[in-house]
Short mmCIF file of C-alpha atoms in Angstrom, two decimals:
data_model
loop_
_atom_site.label_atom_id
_atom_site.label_comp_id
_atom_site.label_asym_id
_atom_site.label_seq_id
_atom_site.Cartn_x
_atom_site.Cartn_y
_atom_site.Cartn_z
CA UNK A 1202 -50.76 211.49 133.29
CA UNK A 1203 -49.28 213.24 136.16
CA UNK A 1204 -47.23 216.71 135.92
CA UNK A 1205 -45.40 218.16 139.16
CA UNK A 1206 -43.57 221.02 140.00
CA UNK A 1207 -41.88 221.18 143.23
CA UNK A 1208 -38.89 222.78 144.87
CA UNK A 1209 -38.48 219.10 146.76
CA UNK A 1210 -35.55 216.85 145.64
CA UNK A 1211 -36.99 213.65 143.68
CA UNK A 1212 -35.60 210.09 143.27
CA UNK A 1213 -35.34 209.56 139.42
CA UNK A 1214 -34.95 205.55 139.88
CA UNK A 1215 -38.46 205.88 141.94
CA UNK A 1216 -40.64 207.40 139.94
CA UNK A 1217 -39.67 205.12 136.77
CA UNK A 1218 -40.87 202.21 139.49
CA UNK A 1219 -44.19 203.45 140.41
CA UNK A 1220 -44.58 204.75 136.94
CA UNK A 1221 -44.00 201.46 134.95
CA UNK A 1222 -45.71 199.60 137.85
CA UNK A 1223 -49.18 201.96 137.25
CA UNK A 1224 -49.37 201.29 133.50
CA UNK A 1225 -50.90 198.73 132.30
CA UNK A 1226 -50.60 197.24 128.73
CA UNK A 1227 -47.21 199.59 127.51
CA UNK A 1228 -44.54 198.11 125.91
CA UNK A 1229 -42.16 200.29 126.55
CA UNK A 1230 -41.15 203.30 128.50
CA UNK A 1231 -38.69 205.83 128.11
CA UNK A 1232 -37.38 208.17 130.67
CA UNK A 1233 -34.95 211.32 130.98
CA UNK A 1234 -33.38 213.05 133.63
CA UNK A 1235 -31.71 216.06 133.43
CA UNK A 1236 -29.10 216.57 135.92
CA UNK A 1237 -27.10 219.58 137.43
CA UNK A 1238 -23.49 219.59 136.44
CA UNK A 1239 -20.91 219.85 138.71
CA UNK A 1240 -18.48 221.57 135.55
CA UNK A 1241 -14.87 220.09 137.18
CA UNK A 1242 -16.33 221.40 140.71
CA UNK A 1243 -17.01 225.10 138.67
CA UNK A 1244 -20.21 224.90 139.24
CA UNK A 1245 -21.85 224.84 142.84
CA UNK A 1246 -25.22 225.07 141.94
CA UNK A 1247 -28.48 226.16 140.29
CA UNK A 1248 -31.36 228.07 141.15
CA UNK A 1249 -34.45 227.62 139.07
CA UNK A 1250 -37.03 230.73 138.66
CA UNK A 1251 -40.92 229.84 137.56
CA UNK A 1252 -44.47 231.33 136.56
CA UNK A 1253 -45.95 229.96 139.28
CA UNK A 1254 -49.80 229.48 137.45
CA UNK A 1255 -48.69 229.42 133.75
CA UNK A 1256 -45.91 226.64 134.57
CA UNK A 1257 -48.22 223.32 135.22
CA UNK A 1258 -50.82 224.75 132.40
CA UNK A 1259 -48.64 225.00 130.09
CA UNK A 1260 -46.96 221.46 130.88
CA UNK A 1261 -50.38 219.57 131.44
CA UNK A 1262 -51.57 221.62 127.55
CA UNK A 1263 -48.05 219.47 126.04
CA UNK A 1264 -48.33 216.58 128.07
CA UNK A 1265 -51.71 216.22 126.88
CA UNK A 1266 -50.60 217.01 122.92
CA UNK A 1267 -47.92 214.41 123.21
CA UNK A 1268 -50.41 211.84 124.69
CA UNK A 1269 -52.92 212.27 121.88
CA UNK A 1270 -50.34 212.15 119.05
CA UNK A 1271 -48.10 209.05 119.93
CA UNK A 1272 -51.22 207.26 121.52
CA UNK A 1273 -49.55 207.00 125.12
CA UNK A 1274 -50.74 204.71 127.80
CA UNK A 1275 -48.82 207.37 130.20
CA UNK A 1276 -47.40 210.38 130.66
CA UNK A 1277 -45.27 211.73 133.22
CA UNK A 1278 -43.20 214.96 134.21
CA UNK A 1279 -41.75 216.47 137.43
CA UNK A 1280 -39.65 219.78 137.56
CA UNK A 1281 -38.16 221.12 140.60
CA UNK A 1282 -37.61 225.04 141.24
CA UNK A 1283 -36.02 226.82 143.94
CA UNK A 1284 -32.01 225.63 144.93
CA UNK A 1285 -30.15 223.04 143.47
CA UNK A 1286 -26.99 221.46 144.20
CA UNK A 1287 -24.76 219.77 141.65
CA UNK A 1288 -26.00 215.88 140.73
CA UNK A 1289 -29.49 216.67 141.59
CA UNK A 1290 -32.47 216.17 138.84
CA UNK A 1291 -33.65 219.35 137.79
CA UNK A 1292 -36.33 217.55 136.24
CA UNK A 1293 -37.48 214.21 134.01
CA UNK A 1294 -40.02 213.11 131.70
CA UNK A 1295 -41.40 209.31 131.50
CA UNK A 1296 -43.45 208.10 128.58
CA UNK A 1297 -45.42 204.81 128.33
CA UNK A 1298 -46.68 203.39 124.44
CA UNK A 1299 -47.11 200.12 123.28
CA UNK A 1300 -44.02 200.65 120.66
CA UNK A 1301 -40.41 202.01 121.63
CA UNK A 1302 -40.36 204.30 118.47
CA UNK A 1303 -43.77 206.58 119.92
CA UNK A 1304 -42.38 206.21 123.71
CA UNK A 1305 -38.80 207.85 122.40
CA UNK A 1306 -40.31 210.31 119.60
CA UNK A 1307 -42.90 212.03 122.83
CA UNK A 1308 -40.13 212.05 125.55
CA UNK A 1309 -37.88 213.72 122.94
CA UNK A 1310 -41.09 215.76 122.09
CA UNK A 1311 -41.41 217.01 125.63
CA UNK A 1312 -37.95 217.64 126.68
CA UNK A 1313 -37.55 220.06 123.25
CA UNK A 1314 -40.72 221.83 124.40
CA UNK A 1315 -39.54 222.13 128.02
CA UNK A 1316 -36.50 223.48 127.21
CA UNK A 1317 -37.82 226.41 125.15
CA UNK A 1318 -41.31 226.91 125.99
CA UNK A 1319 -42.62 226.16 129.71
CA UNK A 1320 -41.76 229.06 131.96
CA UNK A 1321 -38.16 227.90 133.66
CA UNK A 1322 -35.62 230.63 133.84
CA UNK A 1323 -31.87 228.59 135.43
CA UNK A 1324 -29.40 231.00 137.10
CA UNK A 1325 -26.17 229.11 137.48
CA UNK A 1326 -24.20 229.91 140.48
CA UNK A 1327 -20.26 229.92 139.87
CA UNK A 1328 -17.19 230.69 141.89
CA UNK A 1329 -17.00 233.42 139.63
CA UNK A 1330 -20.43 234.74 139.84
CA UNK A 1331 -23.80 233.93 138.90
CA UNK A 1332 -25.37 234.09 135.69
CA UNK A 1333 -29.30 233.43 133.84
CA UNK A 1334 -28.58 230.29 131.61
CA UNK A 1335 -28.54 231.69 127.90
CA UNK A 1336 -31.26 230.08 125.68
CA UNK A 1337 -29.75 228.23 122.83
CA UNK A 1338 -30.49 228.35 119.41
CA UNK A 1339 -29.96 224.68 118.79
CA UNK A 1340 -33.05 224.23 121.53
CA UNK A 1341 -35.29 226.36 119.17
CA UNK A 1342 -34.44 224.61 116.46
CA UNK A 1343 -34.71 221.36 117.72
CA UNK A 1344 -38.49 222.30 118.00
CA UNK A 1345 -39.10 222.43 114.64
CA UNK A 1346 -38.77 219.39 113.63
CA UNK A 1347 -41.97 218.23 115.05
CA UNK A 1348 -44.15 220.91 113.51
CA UNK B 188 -56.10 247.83 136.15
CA UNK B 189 -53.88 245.26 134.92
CA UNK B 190 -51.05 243.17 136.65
CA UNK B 191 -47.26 243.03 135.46
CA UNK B 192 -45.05 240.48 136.18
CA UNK B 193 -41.69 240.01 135.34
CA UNK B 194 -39.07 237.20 135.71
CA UNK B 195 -35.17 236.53 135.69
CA UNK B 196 -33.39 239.13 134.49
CA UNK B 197 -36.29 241.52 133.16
CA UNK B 198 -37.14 241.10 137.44
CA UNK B 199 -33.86 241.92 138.57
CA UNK B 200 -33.32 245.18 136.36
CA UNK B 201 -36.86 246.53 137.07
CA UNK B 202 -36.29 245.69 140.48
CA UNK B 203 -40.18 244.23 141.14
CA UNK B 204 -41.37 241.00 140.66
CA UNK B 205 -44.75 242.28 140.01
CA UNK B 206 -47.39 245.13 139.86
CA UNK B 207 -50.63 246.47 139.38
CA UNK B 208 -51.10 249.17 136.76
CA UNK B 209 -53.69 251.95 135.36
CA UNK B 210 -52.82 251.70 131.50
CA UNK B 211 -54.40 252.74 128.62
CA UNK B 212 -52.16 250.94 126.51
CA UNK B 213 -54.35 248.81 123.69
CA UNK B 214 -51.35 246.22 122.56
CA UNK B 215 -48.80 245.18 124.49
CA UNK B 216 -45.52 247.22 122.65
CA UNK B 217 -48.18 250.04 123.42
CA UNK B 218 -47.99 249.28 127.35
CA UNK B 219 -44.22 248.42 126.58
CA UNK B 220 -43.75 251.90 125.60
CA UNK B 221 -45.52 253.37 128.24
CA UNK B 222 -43.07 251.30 130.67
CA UNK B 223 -40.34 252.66 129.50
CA UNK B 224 -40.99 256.32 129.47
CA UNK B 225 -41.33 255.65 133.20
CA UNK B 226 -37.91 255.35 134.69
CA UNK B 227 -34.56 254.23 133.09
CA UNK B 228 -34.73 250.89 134.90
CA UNK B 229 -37.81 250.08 132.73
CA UNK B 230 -36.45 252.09 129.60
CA UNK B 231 -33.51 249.40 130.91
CA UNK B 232 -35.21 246.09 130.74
CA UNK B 233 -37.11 246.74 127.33
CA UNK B 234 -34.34 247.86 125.68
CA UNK B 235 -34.36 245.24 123.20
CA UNK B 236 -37.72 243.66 123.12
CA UNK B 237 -36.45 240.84 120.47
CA UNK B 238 -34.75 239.46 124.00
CA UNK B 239 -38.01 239.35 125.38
CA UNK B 240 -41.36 237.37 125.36
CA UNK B 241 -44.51 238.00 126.87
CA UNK B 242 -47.61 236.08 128.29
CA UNK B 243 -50.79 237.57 128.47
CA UNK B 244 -53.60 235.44 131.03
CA UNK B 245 -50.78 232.96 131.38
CA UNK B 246 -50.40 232.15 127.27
CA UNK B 247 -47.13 232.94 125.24
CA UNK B 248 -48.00 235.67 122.77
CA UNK B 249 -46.60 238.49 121.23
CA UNK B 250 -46.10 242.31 121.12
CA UNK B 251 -48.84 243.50 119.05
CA UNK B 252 -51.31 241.35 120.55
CA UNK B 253 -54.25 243.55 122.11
CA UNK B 254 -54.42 243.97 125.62
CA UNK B 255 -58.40 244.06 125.91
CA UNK B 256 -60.09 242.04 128.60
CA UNK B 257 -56.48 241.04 129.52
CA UNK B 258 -55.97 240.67 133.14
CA UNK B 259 -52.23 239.61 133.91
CA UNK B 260 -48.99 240.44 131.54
CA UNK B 261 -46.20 238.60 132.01
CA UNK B 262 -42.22 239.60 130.33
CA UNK B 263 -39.30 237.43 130.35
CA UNK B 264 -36.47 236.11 128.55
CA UNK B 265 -36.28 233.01 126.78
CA UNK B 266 -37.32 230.55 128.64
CA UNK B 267 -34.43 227.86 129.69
CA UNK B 268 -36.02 224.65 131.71
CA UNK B 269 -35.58 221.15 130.82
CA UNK C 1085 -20.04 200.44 130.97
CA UNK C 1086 -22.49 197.41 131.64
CA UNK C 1087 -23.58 194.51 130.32
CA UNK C 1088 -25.62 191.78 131.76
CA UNK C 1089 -27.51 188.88 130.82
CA UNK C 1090 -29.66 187.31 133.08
CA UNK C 1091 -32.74 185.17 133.96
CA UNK C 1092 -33.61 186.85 137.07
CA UNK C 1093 -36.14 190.00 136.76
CA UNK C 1094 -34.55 193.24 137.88
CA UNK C 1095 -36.23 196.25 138.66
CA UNK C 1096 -36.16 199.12 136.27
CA UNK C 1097 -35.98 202.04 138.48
CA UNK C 1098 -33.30 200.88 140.85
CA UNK C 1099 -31.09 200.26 137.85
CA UNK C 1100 -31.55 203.64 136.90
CA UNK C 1101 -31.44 204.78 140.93
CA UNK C 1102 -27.83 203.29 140.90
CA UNK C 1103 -26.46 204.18 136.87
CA UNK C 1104 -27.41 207.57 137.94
CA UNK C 1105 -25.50 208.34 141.40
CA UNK C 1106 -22.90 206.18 139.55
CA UNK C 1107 -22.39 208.85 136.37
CA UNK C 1108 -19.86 211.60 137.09
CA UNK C 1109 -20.91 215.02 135.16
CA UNK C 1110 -23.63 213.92 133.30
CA UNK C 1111 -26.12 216.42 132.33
CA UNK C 1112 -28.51 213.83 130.44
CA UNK C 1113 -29.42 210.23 131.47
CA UNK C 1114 -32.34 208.41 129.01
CA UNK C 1115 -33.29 205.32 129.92
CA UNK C 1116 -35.93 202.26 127.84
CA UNK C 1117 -37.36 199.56 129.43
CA UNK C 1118 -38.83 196.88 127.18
CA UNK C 1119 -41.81 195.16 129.08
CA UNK C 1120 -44.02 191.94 128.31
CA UNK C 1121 -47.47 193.41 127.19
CA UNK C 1122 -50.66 191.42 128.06
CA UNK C 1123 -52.69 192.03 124.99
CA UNK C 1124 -55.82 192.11 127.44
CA UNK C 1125 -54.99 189.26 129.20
CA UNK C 1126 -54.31 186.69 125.31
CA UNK C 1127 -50.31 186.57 125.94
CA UNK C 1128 -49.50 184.56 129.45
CA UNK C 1129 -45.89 184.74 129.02
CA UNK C 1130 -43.02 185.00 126.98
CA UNK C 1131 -39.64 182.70 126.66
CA UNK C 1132 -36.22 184.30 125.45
CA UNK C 1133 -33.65 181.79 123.70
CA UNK C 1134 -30.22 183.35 123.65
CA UNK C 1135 -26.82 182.35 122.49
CA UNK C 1136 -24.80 182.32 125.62
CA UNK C 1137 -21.18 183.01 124.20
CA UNK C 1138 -22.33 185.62 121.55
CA UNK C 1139 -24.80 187.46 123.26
CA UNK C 1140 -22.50 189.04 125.87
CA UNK C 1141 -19.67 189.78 123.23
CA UNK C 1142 -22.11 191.24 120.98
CA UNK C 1143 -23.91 193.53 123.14
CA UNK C 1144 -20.50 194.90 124.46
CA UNK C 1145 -19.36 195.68 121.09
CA UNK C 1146 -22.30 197.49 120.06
CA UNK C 1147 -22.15 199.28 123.33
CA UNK C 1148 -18.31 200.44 122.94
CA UNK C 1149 -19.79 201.78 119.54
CA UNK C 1150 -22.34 204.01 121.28
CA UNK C 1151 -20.06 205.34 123.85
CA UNK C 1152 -17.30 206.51 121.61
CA UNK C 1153 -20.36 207.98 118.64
CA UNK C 1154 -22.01 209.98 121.10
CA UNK C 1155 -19.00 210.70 123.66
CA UNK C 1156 -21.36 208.72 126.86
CA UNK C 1157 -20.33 209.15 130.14
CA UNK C 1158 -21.86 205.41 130.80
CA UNK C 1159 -24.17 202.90 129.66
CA UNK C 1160 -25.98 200.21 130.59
CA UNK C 1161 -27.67 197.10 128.95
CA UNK C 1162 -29.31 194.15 130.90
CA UNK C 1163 -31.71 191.61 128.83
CA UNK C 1164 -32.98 188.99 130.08
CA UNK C 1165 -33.71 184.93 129.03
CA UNK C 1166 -35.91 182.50 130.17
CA UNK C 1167 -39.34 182.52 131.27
CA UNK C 1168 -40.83 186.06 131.71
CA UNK C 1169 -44.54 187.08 132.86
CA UNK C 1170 -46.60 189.51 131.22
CA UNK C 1171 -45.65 193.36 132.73
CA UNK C 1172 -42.12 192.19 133.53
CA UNK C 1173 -39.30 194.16 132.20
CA UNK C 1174 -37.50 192.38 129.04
CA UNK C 1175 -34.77 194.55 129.17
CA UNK C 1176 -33.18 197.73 129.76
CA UNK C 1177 -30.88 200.82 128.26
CA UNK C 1178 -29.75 203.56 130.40
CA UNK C 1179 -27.46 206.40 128.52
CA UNK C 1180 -25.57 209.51 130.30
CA UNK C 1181 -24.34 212.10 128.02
CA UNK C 1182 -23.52 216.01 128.33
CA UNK C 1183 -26.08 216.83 126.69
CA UNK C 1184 -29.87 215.49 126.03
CA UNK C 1185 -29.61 214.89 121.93
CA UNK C 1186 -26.44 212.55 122.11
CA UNK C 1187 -28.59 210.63 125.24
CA UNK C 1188 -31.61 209.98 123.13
CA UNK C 1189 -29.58 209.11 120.13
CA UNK C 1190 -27.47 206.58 121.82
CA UNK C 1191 -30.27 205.07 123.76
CA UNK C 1192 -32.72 204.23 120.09
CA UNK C 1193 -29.03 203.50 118.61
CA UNK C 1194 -28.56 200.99 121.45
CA UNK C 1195 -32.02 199.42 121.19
CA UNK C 1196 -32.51 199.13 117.03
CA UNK C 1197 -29.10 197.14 117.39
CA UNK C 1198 -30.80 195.07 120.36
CA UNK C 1199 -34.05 194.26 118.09
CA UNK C 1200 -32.28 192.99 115.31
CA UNK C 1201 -28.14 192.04 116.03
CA UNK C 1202 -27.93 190.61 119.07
CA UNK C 1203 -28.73 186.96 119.05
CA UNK C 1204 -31.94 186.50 120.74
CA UNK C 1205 -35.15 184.97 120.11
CA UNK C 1206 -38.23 185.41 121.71
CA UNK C 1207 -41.25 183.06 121.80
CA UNK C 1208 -45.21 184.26 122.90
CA UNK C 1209 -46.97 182.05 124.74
CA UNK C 1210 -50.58 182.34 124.28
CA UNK C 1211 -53.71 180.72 124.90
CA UNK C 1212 -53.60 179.89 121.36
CA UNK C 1213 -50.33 178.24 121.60
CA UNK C 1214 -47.03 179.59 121.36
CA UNK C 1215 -45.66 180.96 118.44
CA UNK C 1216 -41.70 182.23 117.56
CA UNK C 1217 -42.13 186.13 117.09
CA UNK C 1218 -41.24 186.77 113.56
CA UNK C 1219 -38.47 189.86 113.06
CA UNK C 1220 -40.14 193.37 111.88
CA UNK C 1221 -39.27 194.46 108.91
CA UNK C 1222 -39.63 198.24 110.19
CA UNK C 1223 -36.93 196.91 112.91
CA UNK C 1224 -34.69 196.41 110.42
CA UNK C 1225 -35.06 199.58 108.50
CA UNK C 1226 -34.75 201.13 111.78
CA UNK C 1227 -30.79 200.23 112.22
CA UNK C 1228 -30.34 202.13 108.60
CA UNK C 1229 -30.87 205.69 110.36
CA UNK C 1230 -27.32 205.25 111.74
CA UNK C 1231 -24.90 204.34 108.75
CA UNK D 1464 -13.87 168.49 113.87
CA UNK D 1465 -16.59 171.81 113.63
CA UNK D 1466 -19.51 172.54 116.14
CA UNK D 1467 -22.56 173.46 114.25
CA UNK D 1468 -25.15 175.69 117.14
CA UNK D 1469 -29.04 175.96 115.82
CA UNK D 1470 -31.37 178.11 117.92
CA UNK D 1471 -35.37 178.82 117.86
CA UNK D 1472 -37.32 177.14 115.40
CA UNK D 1473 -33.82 175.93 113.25
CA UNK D 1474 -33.48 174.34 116.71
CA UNK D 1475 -36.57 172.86 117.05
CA UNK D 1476 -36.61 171.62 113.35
CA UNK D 1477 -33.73 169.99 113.75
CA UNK D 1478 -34.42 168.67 117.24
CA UNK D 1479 -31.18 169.21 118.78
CA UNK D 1480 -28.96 172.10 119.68
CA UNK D 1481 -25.69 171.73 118.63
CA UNK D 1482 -23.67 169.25 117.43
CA UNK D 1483 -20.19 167.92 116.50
CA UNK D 1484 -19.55 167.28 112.56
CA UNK D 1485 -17.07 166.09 110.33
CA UNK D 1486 -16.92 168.13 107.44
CA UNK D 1487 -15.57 168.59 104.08
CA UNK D 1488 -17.44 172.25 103.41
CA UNK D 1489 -15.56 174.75 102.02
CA UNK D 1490 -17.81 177.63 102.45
CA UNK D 1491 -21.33 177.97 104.58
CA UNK D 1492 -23.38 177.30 101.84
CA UNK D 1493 -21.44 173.79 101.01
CA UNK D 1494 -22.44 173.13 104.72
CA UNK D 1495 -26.08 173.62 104.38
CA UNK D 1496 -25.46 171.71 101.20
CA UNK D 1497 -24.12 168.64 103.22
CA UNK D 1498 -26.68 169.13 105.90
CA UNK D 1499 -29.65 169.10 103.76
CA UNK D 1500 -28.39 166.10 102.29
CA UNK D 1501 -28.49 164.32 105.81
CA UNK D 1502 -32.17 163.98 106.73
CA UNK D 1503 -35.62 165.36 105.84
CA UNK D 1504 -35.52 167.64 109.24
CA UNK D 1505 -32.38 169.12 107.94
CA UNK D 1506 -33.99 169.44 104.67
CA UNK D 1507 -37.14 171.19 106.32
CA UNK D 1508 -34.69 173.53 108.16
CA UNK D 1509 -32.93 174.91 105.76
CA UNK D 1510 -35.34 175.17 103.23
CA UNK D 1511 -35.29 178.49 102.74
CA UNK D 1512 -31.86 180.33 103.53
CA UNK D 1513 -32.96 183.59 103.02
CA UNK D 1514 -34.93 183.37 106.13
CA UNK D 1515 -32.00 182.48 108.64
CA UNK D 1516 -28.51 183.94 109.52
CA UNK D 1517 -25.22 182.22 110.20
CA UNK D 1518 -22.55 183.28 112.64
CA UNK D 1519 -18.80 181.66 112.62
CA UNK D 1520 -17.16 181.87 115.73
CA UNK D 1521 -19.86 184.31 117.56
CA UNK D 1522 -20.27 187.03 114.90
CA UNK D 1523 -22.57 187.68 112.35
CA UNK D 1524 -21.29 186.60 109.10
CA UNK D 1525 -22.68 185.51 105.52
CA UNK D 1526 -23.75 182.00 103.67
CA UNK D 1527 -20.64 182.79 100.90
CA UNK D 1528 -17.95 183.03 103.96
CA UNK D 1529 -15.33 180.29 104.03
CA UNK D 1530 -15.25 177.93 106.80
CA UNK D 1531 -11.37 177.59 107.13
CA UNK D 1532 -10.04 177.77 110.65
CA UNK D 1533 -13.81 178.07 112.17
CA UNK D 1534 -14.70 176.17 115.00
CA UNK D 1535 -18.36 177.27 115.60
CA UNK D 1536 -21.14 177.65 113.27
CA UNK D 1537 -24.53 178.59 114.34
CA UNK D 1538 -27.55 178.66 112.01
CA UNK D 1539 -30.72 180.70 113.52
CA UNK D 1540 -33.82 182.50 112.42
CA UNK D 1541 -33.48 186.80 112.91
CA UNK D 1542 -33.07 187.97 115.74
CA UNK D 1543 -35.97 189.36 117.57
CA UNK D 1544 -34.30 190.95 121.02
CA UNK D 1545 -35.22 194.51 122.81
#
């Protein structure tokens, strides 16, 4: 179970390598990667605020939740901060289980918790202006459904 | 003494990322209210404390939480990572 | 849109390396890799029958399905046949959406269709012997979430 | 002229893989009927229908389906891919 958070550009494709390669016994892993938009060329970037502290606590107290209640053999996450440009991951989850429906059900887990509840702020930067990233109802919601 | 911290917008309109306070504020809309009789940037940034949510030691919590033995207060907006 | 069918292992991350830089505007890209499990060292291989003909067709339709449901920017499904060794990957989906719901959906959409439609048959070999693995029920109450 | 495709254990029962018949079937099930009739192996195969699938010409289809202007049938146990 490994949770980074790094301004440094990752390789998406890499870490699902050395992450399937270092579990042993899973039969199946899921991953996500969320990506920056380019918008039609609107957008020319993101820049990512954090609680530098609270941010990997906060992850590692999910990770570990979502480990515990899908019985995971693994657990990853990495989220940058700092500048992004358009294409880059912002950020993925990988999940290892013996069963597809437990690896899907805690990736999906994690990405509704990361959305709303670890300490991220986005501020997109536009040709006409920059703006914070609203937060959006439909990511609150999507919470509930694993209360 | 307690630290302050703010982030995103709540940062920007204050003007500080952080700060170290005297308060004897015992919850946290107490030390909200204090913040805001300060200067209009603060009054500002609270304005609508339903926009906001707060961390206290580095946990989400909320505004009527007490601030005893509390070392570090965090505000911010909704948070929007992922 | 991809489709392959092969004998030869692949690696899972540089699939998802390449679908990735290959996706224009995606904000969302989920991908599930099926692996041989070892069962503490009791399974010593697996071999996948398929129905060379159908199994190409039938993947591609299910495929088009996904992309128009959930509005994908791409997808990807390789599977392999043949002789495979415990910790290989089996096979792969990789999904790039907008947004990360539509991703998720499409991927588990892809892969309940892969467990139970698309003609192939896999076989354990163990030190017991081998044995045909008999369909899951719970596999095929899984494709019912999507009618 | 039809080909008739078996895969997995129908396969192995059967102890070939496909094969070019002569056939008078009207529907599927007359098929199985005929193919039953042809050996014990046969007979072992397709005991039990409920526990295979058919597809005519590459696609999924059902034991009731009519055979006319099919050129492939394959017989097989579920699938079991992913």
């Amino acid at each position: 179970m490994r949770v980074a958070v790094q301004s440094a550009p990752f390789d998406v494709g890499a870490e699902v390598t050395a992450f399937t390669s270092g579990v042993r016994g899973a039969g199946a892993v899921v991953s996500f990667a969320g990506l920056v938009r380019d918008e039609g060329g609107d957008l020319s970037g993101m820049e990512i605020e954090h609680y530098p502290g609270m941010t990997e606590k906060a992850i590692l107290g999910i990770v570990g939740q979502a480990v515990d209640r899908w019985s995971l053999k693994d657990a990853l996450v990495i989220h940058r901060h700092g500048a992004l440009k358009p294409g880059e991951a912002i950020m993925m989850v990988a999940t290892a289980a013996l069963h597809r429906m437990d690896a899907f059900a805690a990736a999906e887990f994690l990405m509704d918790y990361l959305k709303s509840r670890a300490p991220f702020w986005k501020r997109e930067i536009r040709a006409g202006g920059d703006a914070w990233v609203a937060a959006k109802e439909a990511d609150e919601d999507a919470l509930k459904r694993w209360e | 003494m307690i630290e302050v911290l703010y982030f995103a917008w709540v940062r920007e309109r204050i003007g500080l990322p952080r700060e170290k306070l005297e308060t004897g504020a015992t919850t946290v809309a107490d030390l909200v209210d204090e913040l805001r009789a300060r200067e209009p940037r603060y009054a500002a940034a609270f304005a609508d404390i339903s926009a906001l949510k707060v961390a206290l030691d580095q946990e989400l919590s909320s505004f009527d939480a007490p601030l005893a033995g509390v070392r570090e207060v965090a505000f911010f907006p909704p948070m929007t990572g992922g």
